[in-house]
CSV table of C-alpha atoms in Angstrom, one decimal:
chain,number,residue,atom,x,y,z
A,371,MET,CA,0.0,0.0,0.0
A,372,GLU,CA,1.4,3.4,-1.0
A,373,ILE,CA,1.0,6.2,1.5
A,374,ALA,CA,1.1,9.8,0.3
A,375,ALA,CA,3.8,11.8,1.9
A,376,ASN,CA,3.4,15.3,3.1
A,377,PRO,CA,6.8,16.8,3.9
A,378,PRO,CA,6.9,20.1,5.9
A,379,LEU,CA,7.7,22.3,3.0
A,380,THR,CA,4.7,21.0,1.1
A,381,GLY,CA,2.2,21.4,3.9
A,382,ALA,CA,-1.3,22.8,4.0
A,383,ARG,CA,-2.3,26.3,3.1
A,384,PRO,CA,-0.4,28.9,5.1
A,385,ALA,CA,-2.4,31.0,7.6
A,386,ASN,CA,-1.0,34.3,6.5
A,387,ASP,CA,1.7,36.1,4.5
A,388,ARG,CA,4.3,35.5,7.2
A,389,ALA,CA,3.7,31.8,7.2
A,390,GLU,CA,4.0,31.8,3.4
A,391,LEU,CA,7.2,33.8,3.5
A,392,SER,CA,8.7,31.4,6.0
A,393,ALA,CA,7.9,28.4,3.8
A,394,LEU,CA,9.1,30.2,0.7
A,395,ALA,CA,12.4,31.3,2.3
A,396,ARG,CA,13.1,27.8,3.6
A,397,LEU,CA,12.6,26.4,0.1
A,398,ALA,CA,14.4,29.2,-1.8
A,399,GLY,CA,17.4,29.7,0.5
A,400,PRO,CA,19.2,26.4,-0.4
A,401,LEU,CA,18.2,26.8,-4.1
A,402,VAL,CA,19.8,30.2,-4.2
A,403,GLY,CA,23.0,28.9,-2.6
A,404,ALA,CA,23.1,26.0,-5.0
A,405,ASN,CA,22.7,28.4,-8.0
A,406,LEU,CA,25.6,30.4,-6.8
A,407,LEU,CA,27.8,27.3,-6.3
A,408,GLN,CA,26.8,26.1,-9.8
A,409,MET,CA,28.2,29.3,-11.2
A,410,ALA,CA,31.5,28.5,-9.5
A,411,VAL,CA,31.4,25.0,-10.9
A,412,SER,CA,31.0,26.4,-14.4
A,413,ALA,CA,33.9,28.7,-13.9
A,414,VAL,CA,36.4,26.2,-12.6
A,415,ASP,CA,37.3,24.7,-16.0
A,416,VAL,CA,38.1,28.1,-17.5
A,417,ILE,CA,40.1,29.2,-14.4
A,418,PHE,CA,42.4,26.1,-14.5
A,419,VAL,CA,42.8,26.1,-18.3
A,420,ALA,CA,43.7,29.8,-18.3
A,421,ARG,CA,47.2,28.7,-17.2
A,422,LEU,CA,47.7,26.6,-20.3
A,423,GLY,CA,47.8,29.4,-22.8
A,424,THR,CA,45.6,31.6,-24.9
A,425,VAL,CA,44.6,29.0,-27.5
A,426,ASP,CA,43.5,26.5,-24.8
A,427,LEU,CA,41.7,29.2,-22.9
A,428,ALA,CA,39.8,30.3,-25.9
A,429,ALA,CA,38.9,26.7,-26.7
A,430,ALA,CA,37.7,26.0,-23.2
A,431,THR,CA,35.7,29.2,-23.1
A,432,LEU,CA,33.9,28.3,-26.4
A,433,GLY,CA,33.5,24.6,-25.3
A,434,VAL,CA,32.1,25.4,-21.9
A,435,PHE,CA,29.7,27.9,-23.4
A,436,MET,CA,28.3,25.4,-25.9
A,437,PHE,CA,28.1,22.7,-23.3
A,438,ASN,CA,26.5,24.9,-20.7
A,439,LEU,CA,23.9,26.2,-23.2
A,440,SER,CA,23.0,22.7,-24.1
A,441,MET,CA,22.7,21.6,-20.5
A,442,TYR,CA,20.7,24.7,-19.6
A,443,ALA,CA,18.3,23.9,-22.4
A,444,LEU,CA,17.8,20.3,-21.3
A,445,ILE,CA,17.3,21.3,-17.6
A,446,GLY,CA,14.8,23.9,-18.7
A,447,LEU,CA,12.9,21.2,-20.7
A,448,THR,CA,12.8,18.8,-17.8
A,449,SER,CA,12.0,21.5,-15.2
A,450,ALA,CA,8.4,21.1,-16.2
A,451,ALA,CA,8.4,18.3,-13.6
A,452,ALA,CA,8.5,20.9,-10.8
A,453,PRO,CA,5.0,22.4,-11.3
A,454,LEU,CA,3.6,18.9,-12.0
A,455,ILE,CA,5.0,17.4,-8.8
A,456,ALA,CA,3.9,20.4,-6.8
A,457,ALA,CA,0.4,20.2,-8.1
A,458,GLU,CA,0.2,16.5,-7.3
A,459,LEU,CA,1.3,17.2,-3.7
A,460,GLY,CA,-1.2,20.0,-3.5
A,461,ARG,CA,-4.0,17.6,-4.5
A,462,ARG,CA,-2.8,15.1,-1.9
A,463,LYS,CA,-4.3,12.3,-3.9
A,464,HIS,CA,-2.2,9.3,-5.0
A,465,ALA,CA,0.8,11.6,-4.5
A,466,VAL,CA,3.4,8.9,-4.3
A,467,ARG,CA,2.4,7.2,-7.5
A,468,GLU,CA,1.9,10.5,-9.4
A,469,VAL,CA,5.2,12.0,-8.2
A,470,ARG,CA,7.0,8.9,-9.3
A,471,ARG,CA,5.5,9.0,-12.7
A,472,SER,CA,6.4,12.7,-13.2
A,473,VAL,CA,10.1,12.1,-12.2
A,474,ARG,CA,10.3,8.9,-14.3
A,475,MET,CA,8.9,10.6,-17.4
A,476,ALA,CA,11.1,13.7,-16.8
A,477,LEU,CA,14.1,11.3,-16.9
A,478,TRP,CA,12.8,9.8,-20.2
A,479,VAL,CA,12.3,13.3,-21.7
A,480,GLY,CA,15.8,14.2,-20.6
A,481,ALA,CA,17.3,11.1,-22.2
A,482,ALA,CA,15.4,11.7,-25.4
A,483,GLY,CA,16.4,15.3,-25.5
A,484,ALA,CA,20.0,14.5,-24.9
A,485,LEU,CA,20.3,12.5,-28.1
A,486,PRO,CA,20.2,15.5,-30.5
A,487,VAL,CA,22.4,17.5,-28.1
A,488,LEU,CA,25.0,14.8,-28.2
A,489,LEU,CA,25.0,14.8,-32.0
A,490,ILE,CA,25.4,18.6,-32.0
A,491,LEU,CA,28.3,18.7,-29.6
A,492,ALA,CA,30.0,15.8,-31.4
A,493,HIS,CA,30.2,18.2,-34.4
A,494,GLY,CA,31.4,21.1,-32.3
A,495,GLU,CA,34.6,21.8,-34.3
A,496,THR,CA,32.6,22.0,-37.6
A,497,LEU,CA,30.1,24.4,-36.0
A,498,LEU,CA,32.8,26.6,-34.7
A,499,LEU,CA,34.5,26.7,-38.0
A,500,LEU,CA,31.2,27.7,-39.7
A,501,ALA,CA,30.9,30.5,-37.1
A,502,GLY,CA,34.3,31.9,-38.3
A,503,GLN,CA,36.4,30.8,-35.3
A,504,ASP,CA,40.1,30.3,-35.5
A,505,PRO,CA,40.9,26.8,-36.9
A,506,GLU,CA,43.3,25.8,-34.1
A,507,VAL,CA,40.9,27.0,-31.4
A,508,SER,CA,38.0,25.2,-33.1
A,509,ARG,CA,40.1,22.0,-33.3
A,510,ARG,CA,41.0,22.2,-29.6
A,511,ALA,CA,37.4,23.1,-28.6
A,512,GLY,CA,36.1,20.2,-30.7
A,513,ARG,CA,38.4,17.8,-28.8
A,514,PHE,CA,37.2,19.3,-25.5
A,515,LEU,CA,33.5,18.8,-26.5
A,516,ASP,CA,34.2,15.2,-27.6
A,517,ILE,CA,35.0,14.4,-24.0
A,518,ILE,CA,32.7,16.6,-22.0
A,519,LEU,CA,29.6,15.6,-24.0
A,520,ILE,CA,29.6,12.4,-22.0
A,521,ALA,CA,28.4,14.4,-19.0
A,522,ILE,CA,25.2,15.5,-20.7
A,523,ILE,CA,23.1,12.6,-19.6
A,524,PRO,CA,24.3,12.4,-15.9
A,525,GLY,CA,24.2,16.2,-15.7
A,526,THR,CA,20.6,16.2,-17.0
A,527,ALA,CA,19.6,13.4,-14.6
A,528,ALA,CA,21.2,15.4,-11.7
A,529,GLY,CA,19.1,18.5,-12.7
A,530,ILE,CA,15.9,16.4,-12.7
A,531,MET,CA,16.6,14.9,-9.3
A,532,ARG,CA,17.5,18.3,-7.8
A,533,THR,CA,14.1,19.6,-9.0
A,534,ALA,CA,12.4,16.6,-7.5
A,535,ALA,CA,14.2,16.8,-4.2
A,536,ALA,CA,13.2,20.5,-3.8
A,537,ALA,CA,9.6,19.9,-4.7
A,538,LEU,CA,9.4,17.1,-2.2
A,539,GLY,CA,10.6,19.3,0.6
A,540,ARG,CA,14.4,18.6,0.6
A,541,PRO,CA,15.9,21.6,-1.1
A,542,GLY,CA,19.0,21.5,1.2
A,543,TRP,CA,20.3,18.6,-0.7
A,544,ALA,CA,20.7,20.8,-3.8
A,545,PHE,CA,23.2,23.0,-1.9
A,546,VAL,CA,25.1,20.0,-0.4
A,547,VAL,CA,25.4,18.1,-3.7
A,548,THR,CA,26.4,21.2,-5.7
A,549,GLY,CA,29.0,22.0,-3.0
A,550,LEU,CA,30.3,18.4,-3.4
A,551,ALA,CA,30.4,18.9,-7.2
A,552,LEU,CA,32.5,22.1,-6.8
A,553,ALA,CA,35.0,20.3,-4.5
A,554,VAL,CA,35.3,17.3,-7.0
A,555,SER,CA,35.7,19.7,-9.9
A,556,ILE,CA,38.5,21.6,-8.3
A,557,LEU,CA,40.3,18.5,-7.2
A,558,THR,CA,40.0,16.6,-10.5
A,559,ASN,CA,41.0,19.7,-12.5
A,560,TRP,CA,44.0,20.2,-10.3
A,561,MET,CA,44.9,16.5,-10.8
A,562,LEU,CA,44.1,16.0,-14.5
A,563,VAL,CA,45.1,19.4,-16.0
A,564,PHE,CA,48.5,19.6,-14.4
A,565,GLY,CA,49.2,16.0,-13.5
A,566,ASN,CA,49.2,16.2,-9.7
A,567,LEU,CA,48.9,13.2,-7.2
A,568,GLY,CA,50.3,10.9,-9.8
A,569,ALA,CA,47.6,11.6,-12.4
A,570,PRO,CA,48.6,12.2,-16.0
A,571,ALA,CA,48.9,15.8,-17.1
A,572,LEU,CA,46.1,15.9,-19.8
A,573,GLY,CA,45.8,19.7,-20.1
A,574,LEU,CA,42.6,20.8,-21.8
A,575,GLU,CA,41.3,17.3,-22.2
A,576,GLY,CA,41.9,16.7,-18.5
A,577,SER,CA,39.6,19.6,-17.7
A,578,ALA,CA,36.8,18.1,-19.8
A,579,LEU,CA,37.3,14.8,-18.1
A,580,ALA,CA,37.1,16.6,-14.7
A,581,SER,CA,33.7,18.0,-15.7
A,582,VAL,CA,32.5,14.5,-16.6
A,583,ILE,CA,33.6,13.2,-13.2
A,584,SER,CA,32.0,16.0,-11.2
A,585,LEU,CA,28.6,15.8,-13.0
A,586,THR,CA,28.6,12.0,-12.7
A,587,ALA,CA,29.3,12.4,-9.0
A,588,MET,CA,26.3,14.8,-8.7
A,589,ALA,CA,24.0,12.2,-10.3
A,590,LEU,CA,25.3,9.4,-8.2
A,591,ALA,CA,25.0,11.5,-5.0
A,592,TYR,CA,21.3,12.3,-5.8
A,593,ALA,CA,20.6,8.7,-6.5
A,594,ALA,CA,22.1,7.7,-3.1
A,595,ILE,CA,20.0,10.5,-1.4
A,596,PHE,CA,16.8,9.2,-3.0
A,597,ARG,CA,17.7,5.7,-1.9
A,598,PHE,CA,18.6,6.5,1.7
A,599,ASP,CA,16.9,9.7,2.8
A,600,GLN,CA,14.1,8.6,5.0
A,601,ARG,CA,11.6,11.2,3.7
A,602,LEU,CA,12.5,10.7,0.0
A,603,ARG,CA,12.9,7.0,-0.3
A,604,ARG,CA,9.2,6.4,0.4
A,605,TYR,CA,8.5,7.7,-3.1
A,606,ARG,CA,10.6,4.9,-4.6
A,607,LEU,CA,11.4,7.2,-7.6
A,608,PHE,CA,13.4,4.6,-9.4
A,609,GLY,CA,10.8,1.9,-9.1
A,610,ARG,CA,9.6,0.5,-12.4
A,611,TRP,CA,11.7,3.0,-14.3
A,612,TRP,CA,11.1,1.1,-17.6
A,613,VAL,CA,7.3,1.6,-17.5
A,614,THR,CA,6.0,4.3,-19.9
A,615,GLU,CA,3.4,6.9,-19.1
A,616,TRP,CA,3.0,8.7,-22.5
A,617,SER,CA,0.4,11.2,-21.3
A,618,ARG,CA,2.8,12.4,-18.6
A,619,PHE,CA,5.6,12.3,-21.1
A,620,ARG,CA,3.6,14.6,-23.5
A,621,GLU,CA,2.6,16.9,-20.6
A,622,ILE,CA,6.3,17.4,-19.6
A,623,ILE,CA,7.1,18.3,-23.2
A,624,ARG,CA,4.1,20.6,-23.5
A,625,LEU,CA,5.2,22.6,-20.5
A,626,GLY,CA,8.9,22.1,-20.8
A,627,VAL,CA,9.6,23.1,-24.4
A,628,PRO,CA,8.4,26.7,-23.8
A,629,ILE,CA,10.4,26.9,-20.6
A,630,MET,CA,13.5,25.8,-22.4
A,631,LEU,CA,13.0,28.3,-25.2
A,632,THR,CA,12.3,31.1,-22.8
A,633,TRP,CA,15.6,30.4,-21.0
A,634,ILE,CA,17.4,30.2,-24.4
A,635,PHE,CA,15.9,33.5,-25.6
A,636,GLU,CA,17.1,35.3,-22.5
A,637,GLY,CA,20.6,33.7,-22.5
A,638,ALA,CA,21.0,34.4,-26.2
A,639,LEU,CA,20.0,38.0,-25.7
A,640,PHE,CA,23.0,38.7,-23.5
A,641,GLY,CA,25.2,36.6,-25.8
A,642,GLY,CA,24.0,38.7,-28.7
A,643,ALA,CA,24.8,41.9,-26.7
A,644,ALA,CA,28.4,40.6,-26.3
A,645,VAL,CA,28.5,40.2,-30.1
A,646,LEU,CA,27.3,43.8,-30.6
A,647,MET,CA,30.0,44.9,-28.1
A,648,GLY,CA,32.6,43.2,-30.2
A,649,LEU,CA,31.6,45.4,-33.1
A,650,ILE,CA,32.5,48.4,-31.1
A,651,GLY,CA,35.8,47.5,-29.5
A,652,VAL,CA,37.8,45.2,-27.2
A,653,ASN,CA,37.5,47.5,-24.1
A,654,GLU,CA,33.7,47.5,-24.5
A,655,VAL,CA,33.7,43.6,-24.6
A,656,ALA,CA,35.8,43.4,-21.4
A,657,ALA,CA,33.7,46.0,-19.6
A,658,HIS,CA,30.6,44.2,-20.7
A,659,ALA,CA,31.9,40.9,-19.4
A,660,VAL,CA,32.6,42.4,-16.0
A,661,ALA,CA,29.3,44.2,-15.6
A,662,LEU,CA,27.3,41.2,-16.9
A,663,ASN,CA,29.0,38.8,-14.5
A,664,ILE,CA,28.2,41.1,-11.5
A,665,ALA,CA,24.6,41.2,-12.7
A,666,ALA,CA,24.5,37.5,-13.2
A,667,ILE,CA,25.6,36.8,-9.6
A,668,ALA,CA,22.9,39.0,-8.3
A,669,PHE,CA,20.3,37.4,-10.6
A,670,GLN,CA,20.8,34.0,-8.9
A,671,VAL,CA,18.8,35.2,-5.9
A,672,PRO,CA,15.5,36.0,-7.8
A,673,PHE,CA,16.1,32.9,-10.0
A,674,GLY,CA,16.2,30.7,-6.9
A,675,ILE,CA,13.1,32.5,-5.5
A,676,ALA,CA,11.4,31.9,-8.9
A,677,GLN,CA,12.2,28.2,-8.7
A,678,ALA,CA,10.7,28.0,-5.2
A,679,ALA,CA,7.7,30.1,-6.2
A,680,THR,CA,6.9,27.6,-9.0
A,681,ILE,CA,6.7,24.9,-6.3
A,682,ARG,CA,4.6,27.0,-3.9
A,683,VAL,CA,2.2,28.3,-6.5
A,684,GLY,CA,2.0,24.8,-8.0
A,685,MET,CA,1.0,23.3,-4.7
A,686,ALA,CA,-1.7,25.9,-4.3
A,687,TYR,CA,-2.8,25.2,-7.9
A,688,GLY,CA,-3.1,21.5,-7.2
A,689,ALA,CA,-5.1,22.3,-4.1
A,690,ARG,CA,-7.4,24.5,-6.2
A,691,ASP,CA,-7.0,27.2,-3.6
A,692,ARG,CA,-7.2,30.6,-5.2
A,693,ASP,CA,-6.4,32.5,-2.1
A,694,TRP,CA,-3.3,30.5,-1.5
A,695,ILE,CA,-2.3,31.0,-5.2
A,696,ALA,CA,-2.6,34.8,-4.7
A,697,ARG,CA,-0.7,34.7,-1.5
A,698,ALA,CA,2.1,32.6,-2.8
A,699,GLY,CA,2.6,34.7,-5.9
A,700,ARG,CA,2.4,38.0,-3.9
A,701,VAL,CA,4.9,37.0,-1.3
A,702,ALA,CA,7.4,35.6,-4.0
A,703,LEU,CA,7.2,38.8,-6.1
A,704,ILE,CA,7.7,41.1,-3.1
A,705,LEU,CA,10.7,39.0,-1.9
A,706,GLY,CA,12.3,38.8,-5.3
A,707,ILE,CA,11.8,42.5,-6.2
A,708,GLY,CA,12.7,43.6,-2.7
A,709,PHE,CA,16.1,41.8,-2.8
A,710,MET,CA,16.9,43.2,-6.2
A,711,GLY,CA,16.1,46.6,-4.9
A,712,LEU,CA,18.8,46.2,-2.3
A,713,THR,CA,21.3,45.0,-4.9
A,714,ALA,CA,20.4,47.8,-7.2
A,715,ALA,CA,21.1,50.3,-4.4
A,716,ALA,CA,24.4,48.7,-3.6
A,717,ILE,CA,25.6,48.6,-7.2
A,718,TRP,CA,24.5,52.2,-7.8
A,719,ALA,CA,26.2,53.4,-4.7
A,720,THR,CA,29.6,51.6,-5.0
A,721,PRO,CA,30.1,50.4,-8.6
A,722,ARG,CA,33.9,50.7,-8.5
A,723,LEU,CA,33.9,48.4,-5.5
A,724,PHE,CA,32.2,45.6,-7.5
A,725,VAL,CA,34.4,46.2,-10.5
A,726,SER,CA,37.5,45.9,-8.3
A,727,ALA,CA,36.7,42.2,-7.7
A,728,TYR,CA,37.6,41.6,-11.4
A,729,VAL,CA,40.2,44.2,-12.4
A,730,ASP,CA,42.6,46.6,-10.6
A,731,VAL,CA,40.7,49.8,-10.7
A,732,ASP,CA,43.7,51.9,-9.9
A,733,ALA,CA,45.9,50.6,-12.7
A,734,PRO,CA,46.2,53.2,-15.5
A,735,GLN,CA,46.0,50.6,-18.2
A,736,ASN,CA,42.6,49.6,-16.9
A,737,ALA,CA,41.1,53.1,-16.8
A,738,VAL,CA,39.0,52.8,-20.0
A,739,VAL,CA,37.6,49.3,-19.0
A,740,VAL,CA,36.8,50.5,-15.5
A,741,GLY,CA,35.1,53.6,-16.7
A,742,LEU,CA,32.9,51.7,-19.2
A,743,ALA,CA,32.1,49.0,-16.6
A,744,VAL,CA,31.0,51.7,-14.1
A,745,GLN,CA,28.7,53.2,-16.8
A,746,TYR,CA,27.2,49.8,-17.6
A,747,LEU,CA,26.7,49.0,-13.9
A,748,ALA,CA,24.7,52.2,-13.5
A,749,LEU,CA,22.3,50.8,-16.1
A,750,ALA,CA,22.5,47.3,-14.6
A,751,ALA,CA,21.4,48.8,-11.2
A,752,MET,CA,18.4,50.3,-13.0
A,753,PHE,CA,17.2,47.0,-14.4
A,754,GLN,CA,17.9,44.9,-11.3
A,755,LEU,CA,14.3,45.5,-10.2
A,756,VAL,CA,12.7,44.6,-13.5
A,757,ASP,CA,15.1,41.6,-13.9
A,758,GLY,CA,13.9,40.3,-10.5
A,759,ALA,CA,10.3,41.0,-11.4
A,760,GLN,CA,10.4,39.1,-14.7
A,761,ALA,CA,12.2,36.1,-13.2
A,762,VAL,CA,9.8,35.7,-10.4
A,763,ALA,CA,6.7,36.5,-12.5
A,764,ALA,CA,7.7,33.7,-14.9
A,765,GLY,CA,8.2,31.4,-12.0
A,766,VAL,CA,4.7,32.0,-10.5
A,767,LEU,CA,3.1,31.6,-13.9
A,768,ARG,CA,4.9,28.3,-14.3
A,769,GLY,CA,3.3,27.2,-11.0
A,770,LEU,CA,0.0,27.8,-12.9
A,771,GLN,CA,1.4,25.6,-15.7
A,772,ASP,CA,1.3,28.6,-17.9
A,773,THR,CA,4.4,28.5,-20.1
A,774,ARG,CA,3.5,29.0,-23.8
A,775,VAL,CA,2.4,32.6,-23.7
A,776,PRO,CA,5.3,33.6,-21.3
A,777,MET,CA,7.6,32.1,-24.0
A,778,LEU,CA,6.1,34.3,-26.7
A,779,ILE,CA,6.4,37.3,-24.4
A,780,ALA,CA,10.0,36.6,-23.8
A,781,LEU,CA,10.7,36.2,-27.6
A,782,PHE,CA,9.0,39.6,-28.3
A,783,GLY,CA,10.3,41.5,-25.3
A,784,TYR,CA,13.9,40.3,-25.5
A,785,TRP,CA,14.5,40.1,-29.2
A,786,VAL,CA,12.1,42.6,-30.8
A,787,ILE,CA,12.1,45.3,-28.1
A,788,GLY,CA,15.4,44.6,-26.3
A,789,PHE,CA,17.8,43.7,-29.0
A,790,GLY,CA,16.1,46.1,-31.5
A,791,THR,CA,16.6,49.0,-29.0
A,792,SER,CA,20.2,47.9,-28.4
A,793,ILE,CA,21.0,48.1,-32.2
A,794,LEU,CA,19.1,51.4,-32.6
A,795,LEU,CA,20.7,53.2,-29.6
A,796,GLY,CA,24.1,51.5,-29.8
A,797,PHE,CA,24.7,52.2,-33.5
A,798,GLN,CA,22.1,54.4,-35.1
A,799,ALA,CA,22.0,56.9,-32.1
A,800,GLY,CA,25.7,56.5,-31.5
A,801,TRP,CA,25.4,55.6,-27.8
A,802,ALA,CA,27.8,52.7,-28.3
A,803,GLY,CA,27.9,50.3,-25.2
A,804,VAL,CA,25.6,52.5,-23.2
A,805,GLY,CA,23.0,52.2,-25.9
A,806,ILE,CA,23.3,48.4,-25.9
A,807,TRP,CA,22.9,48.1,-22.2
A,808,THR,CA,19.9,50.5,-22.4
A,809,GLY,CA,18.4,48.1,-24.9
A,810,LEU,CA,18.9,45.2,-22.4
A,811,ALA,CA,17.1,47.2,-19.7
A,812,VAL,CA,14.2,48.1,-22.0
A,813,GLY,CA,13.8,44.5,-23.1
A,814,LEU,CA,13.7,43.3,-19.5
A,815,LEU,CA,11.3,46.1,-18.6
A,816,ALA,CA,8.9,45.1,-21.4
A,817,VAL,CA,9.0,41.4,-20.4
A,818,SER,CA,8.5,42.2,-16.7
A,819,ILE,CA,5.5,44.4,-17.4
A,820,LEU,CA,3.8,41.9,-19.7
A,821,LEU,CA,4.4,38.9,-17.3
A,822,MET,CA,3.2,40.9,-14.3
A,823,TRP,CA,0.1,41.9,-16.2
A,824,ARG,CA,-0.6,38.3,-17.1
A,825,TRP,CA,-0.2,37.2,-13.5
A,826,TYR,CA,-2.6,39.8,-12.2
A,827,ALA,CA,-5.0,39.1,-15.0
A,828,ARG,CA,-4.9,35.3,-14.3
A,829,GLU,CA,-8.5,35.0,-13.4
A,830,ARG,CA,-9.8,36.9,-16.4
A,831,LEU,CA,-7.5,34.9,-18.6
A,832,GLY,CA,-8.8,31.6,-17.3
A,833,LEU,CA,-5.4,30.5,-15.8
A,834,LEU,CA,-6.9,29.5,-12.4
A,835,PRO,CA,-8.3,26.1,-11.5
A,836,ARG,CA,-11.9,25.7,-10.3
A,837,THR,CA,-12.2,26.4,-6.6
A,838,ALA,CA,-12.1,23.2,-4.5
């Protein structure tokens, strides 16, 4: 006999906003920490390879970008399991069986989606040559990708299990496992890149192999957690893994493809901005990289809140409790926008302090880059609020299983309004890098306004379930 579990973080409707805030914070905190650690994991390969020379550094940078973009897409695709699991827990009916089906089919979707990704990465050298990259850099990056592509399947599986653990009330494991992956990545890079502790000095290829080991370690760690954690093992998530559930498979694809495309549209917007910066000058590219990295670190907080909000709103959606839906969304939006307001104030007040973490702000040779980075950060401070708003608004809408229209909003806002404004102001108006960053801010503002409107018009648009 299967008994539906009800972990503390997936409990009944909160009595007030304070109770909802407490539940959201306990869920979001570990996810935010895991997101920040994941950024460090992604940076380790490049940091170690930087000592091997310019060609290998360029190859690692391109290879890591292609791999991370592919992994990001697959995790976005399979993240549709989060609102489905949350809704099942909210309904409290056959939760064990339904949760297991969602996780199992998310793993199937991830495996199916990995096949074309593996084919693309296996032709990395050809793709980079077609993109006009240096032949030697393309060759080295292709070799890097030939090895690291092995990590696509365990990396995707780890992402799915992380989502499931958070939705089932164990978000702390995401922080622990990502910390483990960071430690393994640092150790294996140190061993395999430079040949320490008796390991062969494999250079660039050693860094790729280190990524394979660290992501496989993540997947194995999550598998062990689901097997031995007293609260999670009752779901028996790997039981009957071969059994198909095509309706659930299609549901994950229906919700997941728009999420994947939304994430790609946003990531590609900032990548496209870097390309535009390259048309202006080297100093602009360097300053853009510094400012964007600072903004990306701050963004991990509302992104983690958005992930938690999807679960909280999803549970309320499954319970068909409209008051709870409203409360969960309201609290998440206030928390996300409020935090970004603090980061905006900090960046606005002390931009040089943030830039000093990346370059020596007092060195004369860095004066131009520092000056440009400070200008871009002034604009970044302005869009911190709207960036937080659009991230959390997208998260609460995902809790309502509303993903297709938000994807279209992202496409229009980021690429028609945002990128179009960057080109217009950066080149036609002659504002250069400031114009490009203004376009980014305008695009984020447009998306945040449209997503917020959709959230507050949810009843009129028919996005709510019938009242229980």
